[in-house]
XYZ file of C-alpha atoms in Angstrom:
261
model
C 0.000 0.000 0.000
C 1.469 3.410 -0.924
C 2.008 6.187 1.588
C -0.988 8.046 0.137
C -3.237 4.987 0.423
C -2.039 4.406 3.981
C -2.954 7.964 4.879
C -6.405 7.567 3.312
C -6.992 4.337 5.255
C -5.819 5.804 8.571
C -8.083 8.818 8.088
C -11.049 6.443 8.069
C -10.185 4.550 11.270
C -10.231 5.297 14.979
C -8.590 3.302 17.750
C -10.723 1.885 20.578
C -11.218 -1.250 22.681
C -13.923 -3.855 22.050
C -14.817 -7.161 23.660
C -14.094 -10.166 21.478
C -17.702 -11.261 22.053
C -18.857 -8.107 20.251
C -16.726 -8.811 17.186
C -17.784 -11.307 14.539
C -16.625 -12.369 11.104
C -18.560 -12.274 7.844
C -16.516 -14.424 5.423
C -18.992 -14.064 2.563
C -18.456 -10.292 2.589
C -14.967 -9.659 3.936
C -12.881 -12.824 3.534
C -11.338 -13.260 0.096
C -9.084 -16.275 0.579
C -10.162 -19.391 -1.293
C -9.350 -21.742 1.595
C -10.216 -19.403 4.463
C -7.959 -19.366 7.508
C -4.559 -21.003 7.767
C -4.825 -23.266 10.872
C -1.060 -23.221 11.457
C -0.996 -19.411 11.489
C -3.942 -19.290 13.910
C -2.171 -21.731 16.244
C 0.995 -19.640 16.081
C -0.882 -16.453 16.969
C -2.896 -18.193 19.697
C 0.360 -19.280 21.355
C 1.538 -15.662 21.363
C -1.741 -14.477 22.902
C -1.494 -17.163 25.596
C 1.966 -15.853 26.513
C 0.546 -12.355 26.914
C 1.814 -10.885 23.632
C -0.364 -8.029 22.380
C -1.119 -8.489 18.680
C -1.542 -5.654 16.203
C -5.076 -4.200 16.321
C -7.658 -5.792 14.073
C -9.554 -3.482 11.729
C -13.331 -3.779 12.128
C -16.435 -2.184 10.611
C -19.724 -1.617 12.434
C -22.614 -3.225 10.602
C -25.508 -0.728 10.831
C -28.014 -3.581 10.444
C -27.271 -5.445 13.684
C -24.757 -3.196 15.439
C -22.056 -5.875 15.564
C -18.495 -5.185 14.502
C -17.202 -7.255 11.573
C -13.533 -8.049 11.010
C -12.071 -6.460 7.875
C -8.417 -7.203 8.555
C -7.239 -9.678 11.184
C -9.311 -12.862 10.784
C -6.428 -15.001 12.051
C -5.952 -12.698 15.066
C -9.681 -12.834 15.802
C -9.671 -16.633 15.873
C -6.524 -16.644 18.039
C -8.191 -14.358 20.584
C -11.341 -16.501 20.601
C -9.244 -19.530 21.577
C -7.789 -17.792 24.612
C -9.844 -14.849 25.809
C -13.401 -14.715 24.484
C -14.501 -12.172 27.114
C -11.452 -9.894 26.982
C -11.399 -6.426 25.426
C -8.744 -5.817 22.772
C -7.465 -2.855 20.806
C -9.070 -2.429 17.379
C -9.211 0.117 14.594
C -12.812 0.945 13.642
C -13.189 1.667 9.930
C -15.697 4.354 8.901
C -17.249 3.990 5.470
C -19.903 2.315 3.363
C -20.268 -1.459 2.961
C -18.567 -1.273 -0.456
C -15.681 0.791 0.949
C -15.322 -1.707 3.799
C -15.131 -4.572 1.293
C -12.454 -2.754 -0.705
C -10.466 -2.091 2.471
C -10.689 -5.756 3.491
C -9.499 -6.947 0.075
C -6.672 -4.411 -0.035
C -5.516 -5.480 3.438
C -5.457 -9.143 2.405
C -3.342 -8.445 -0.679
C -0.746 -6.589 1.413
C -0.337 -8.799 4.497
C 2.258 -11.466 5.262
C 0.104 -14.279 3.843
C -0.040 -13.191 0.174
C -3.156 -13.970 -1.834
C -2.933 -15.992 -5.033
C -3.726 -14.426 -8.399
C -6.985 -16.385 -8.460
C -8.009 -15.035 -5.034
C -7.183 -11.450 -6.013
C -9.156 -11.754 -9.260
C -12.147 -13.270 -7.492
C -11.946 -10.519 -4.885
C -12.050 -7.865 -7.591
C -14.942 -9.685 -9.267
C -16.919 -9.577 -5.997
C -16.351 -5.812 -5.773
C -17.424 -5.324 -9.406
C -20.576 -7.366 -8.731
C -21.714 -4.658 -6.275
C -22.993 -2.908 -9.442
C -25.856 -0.539 -8.559
C -27.241 -0.079 -12.075
C -26.334 -0.241 -15.747
C -22.708 0.994 -15.959
C -22.990 2.262 -12.365
C -20.561 1.057 -9.709
C -19.921 2.233 -6.135
C -16.134 1.961 -6.545
C -14.006 3.375 -9.344
C -11.992 1.124 -11.645
C -8.772 2.461 -10.124
C -9.962 1.872 -6.546
C -11.073 -1.683 -7.363
C -7.782 -2.485 -9.114
C -5.719 -1.006 -6.276
C -7.692 -2.905 -3.641
C -7.292 -6.262 -5.395
C -3.774 -5.755 -6.701
C -4.710 -6.343 -10.353
C -4.614 -4.160 -13.468
C -7.221 -1.523 -14.321
C -7.645 -3.157 -17.749
C -8.730 -6.392 -16.084
C -11.266 -4.551 -13.926
C -12.608 -2.925 -17.112
C -12.957 -6.403 -18.647
C -14.807 -7.589 -15.554
C -17.283 -4.738 -15.888
C -17.861 -5.558 -19.573
C -18.437 -9.222 -18.752
C -20.844 -8.327 -15.937
C -22.821 -5.981 -18.191
C -23.116 -8.747 -20.834
C -24.254 -11.270 -18.215
C -27.013 -8.891 -17.119
C -28.090 -8.348 -20.750
C -28.124 -12.136 -21.233
C -30.198 -12.412 -18.029
C -27.649 -14.932 -16.754
C -27.038 -15.907 -13.144
C -23.985 -14.012 -11.854
C -21.255 -16.548 -10.940
C -19.212 -16.215 -7.763
C -15.836 -16.537 -9.493
C -14.205 -14.612 -12.311
C -13.285 -17.734 -14.272
C -16.897 -18.982 -14.160
C -18.080 -15.588 -15.380
C -15.758 -15.792 -18.386
C -17.099 -19.252 -19.153
C -20.665 -17.957 -19.220
C -19.812 -15.343 -21.852
C -17.379 -17.365 -23.996
C -19.860 -17.634 -26.870
C -20.402 -13.877 -26.976
C -18.346 -12.233 -29.713
C -16.319 -9.389 -28.280
C -12.668 -8.564 -29.129
C -11.926 -7.767 -25.468
C -12.651 -11.405 -24.586
C -9.242 -12.432 -25.938
C -7.413 -10.449 -23.262
C -9.839 -11.532 -20.563
C -9.444 -15.212 -21.458
C -5.676 -14.832 -21.563
C -5.777 -13.438 -18.030
C -8.028 -16.296 -16.937
C -5.636 -18.911 -18.346
C -2.785 -17.082 -16.669
C -4.629 -17.210 -13.329
C -5.235 -20.963 -13.628
C -1.611 -21.699 -14.493
C -0.332 -19.387 -11.778
C -2.518 -21.151 -9.219
C -1.384 -24.578 -10.454
C 2.375 -24.103 -10.638
C 3.256 -20.393 -10.321
C 4.762 -20.693 -6.834
C 6.822 -23.729 -7.862
C 8.217 -21.855 -10.876
C 9.132 -18.868 -8.706
C 10.955 -21.066 -6.198
C 12.741 -22.997 -8.972
C 13.862 -19.766 -10.626
C 15.330 -18.498 -7.366
C 17.049 -21.747 -6.431
C 18.489 -22.745 -9.797
C 17.620 -20.554 -12.805
C 19.904 -22.574 -15.093
C 17.991 -25.787 -14.360
C 14.680 -24.005 -14.908
C 15.916 -22.651 -18.224
C 16.970 -26.139 -19.290
C 13.567 -27.488 -18.280
C 11.824 -24.862 -20.411
C 14.038 -25.564 -23.419
C 13.590 -29.343 -23.148
C 9.885 -29.346 -22.375
C 8.830 -26.646 -24.825
C 11.107 -27.648 -27.685
C 10.305 -25.563 -30.777
C 7.731 -23.565 -28.756
C 10.479 -22.196 -26.486
C 11.117 -19.108 -28.648
C 7.391 -18.484 -29.109
C 6.842 -18.440 -25.341
C 9.821 -16.198 -24.750
C 8.718 -13.770 -27.452
C 5.400 -13.314 -25.647
C 7.379 -12.674 -22.469
C 8.834 -9.620 -24.204
C 5.585 -7.788 -23.488
C 5.937 -8.290 -19.731
C 9.712 -8.286 -19.148
C 12.989 -6.913 -20.491
C 13.484 -9.589 -23.134
C 14.940 -9.378 -26.656
C 13.024 -11.797 -28.956
C 15.787 -11.582 -31.579
C 18.431 -12.863 -29.165
C 19.160 -16.610 -29.069
C 18.858 -17.221 -25.339
C 19.705 -20.901 -25.700
C 23.320 -19.811 -26.400
C 23.419 -18.259 -22.920
C 22.398 -21.425 -21.094
C 25.312 -23.107 -19.245
C 24.681 -26.601 -20.663
């Protein structure tokens, strides 16, 4: 989060103390991780709480419907406190804003914390924000705000809006995930679909083996390069030429000559 965004977020929060019993979670609105909480991380935090360590304040939002405070940032901390001190009062930051602004804050916090979200989770989070559409071509959050909150590009948010508008015109049920939404509109002819589908394929591959590729590249880039060359064969140069659009790569250079094998 940039310094400017930090300042904007802090301007909308106030520090106070609340009892854990008065704080609840609403995963369907404010939790954007595909698999929810990480049990190991909760156990780690619970052990700290048991030893008397004061955790960073959770960020909560007061639901005007029932008066309860919902966790925006700090779901793991909330669960850790519930294991040890359900009746205790803890420091929190209370976020002031609309439901849509609270959702954007929760998503932005998840993309910036120490348990990074996957590309698929960030895209689905952005899709959920886009689906808060209030009318034809009317959205409570700007494209830039949505993209910044989810950590994705503004062009992808624009594609999401186009897909959502087409789904409404088709009178289709609105899917919960971005990839499902693309599948519903795949038969609709629209040039922008090519980019959207490319991003969807990217998300699937990143979720399947993106982390493994990153780790392999850090540990032994030469071995990873050899794997690419052997596995891709004649497609190696085609793949690397596409990479030129996203990295400092010269498609006219024979990179195989640089490999140490």
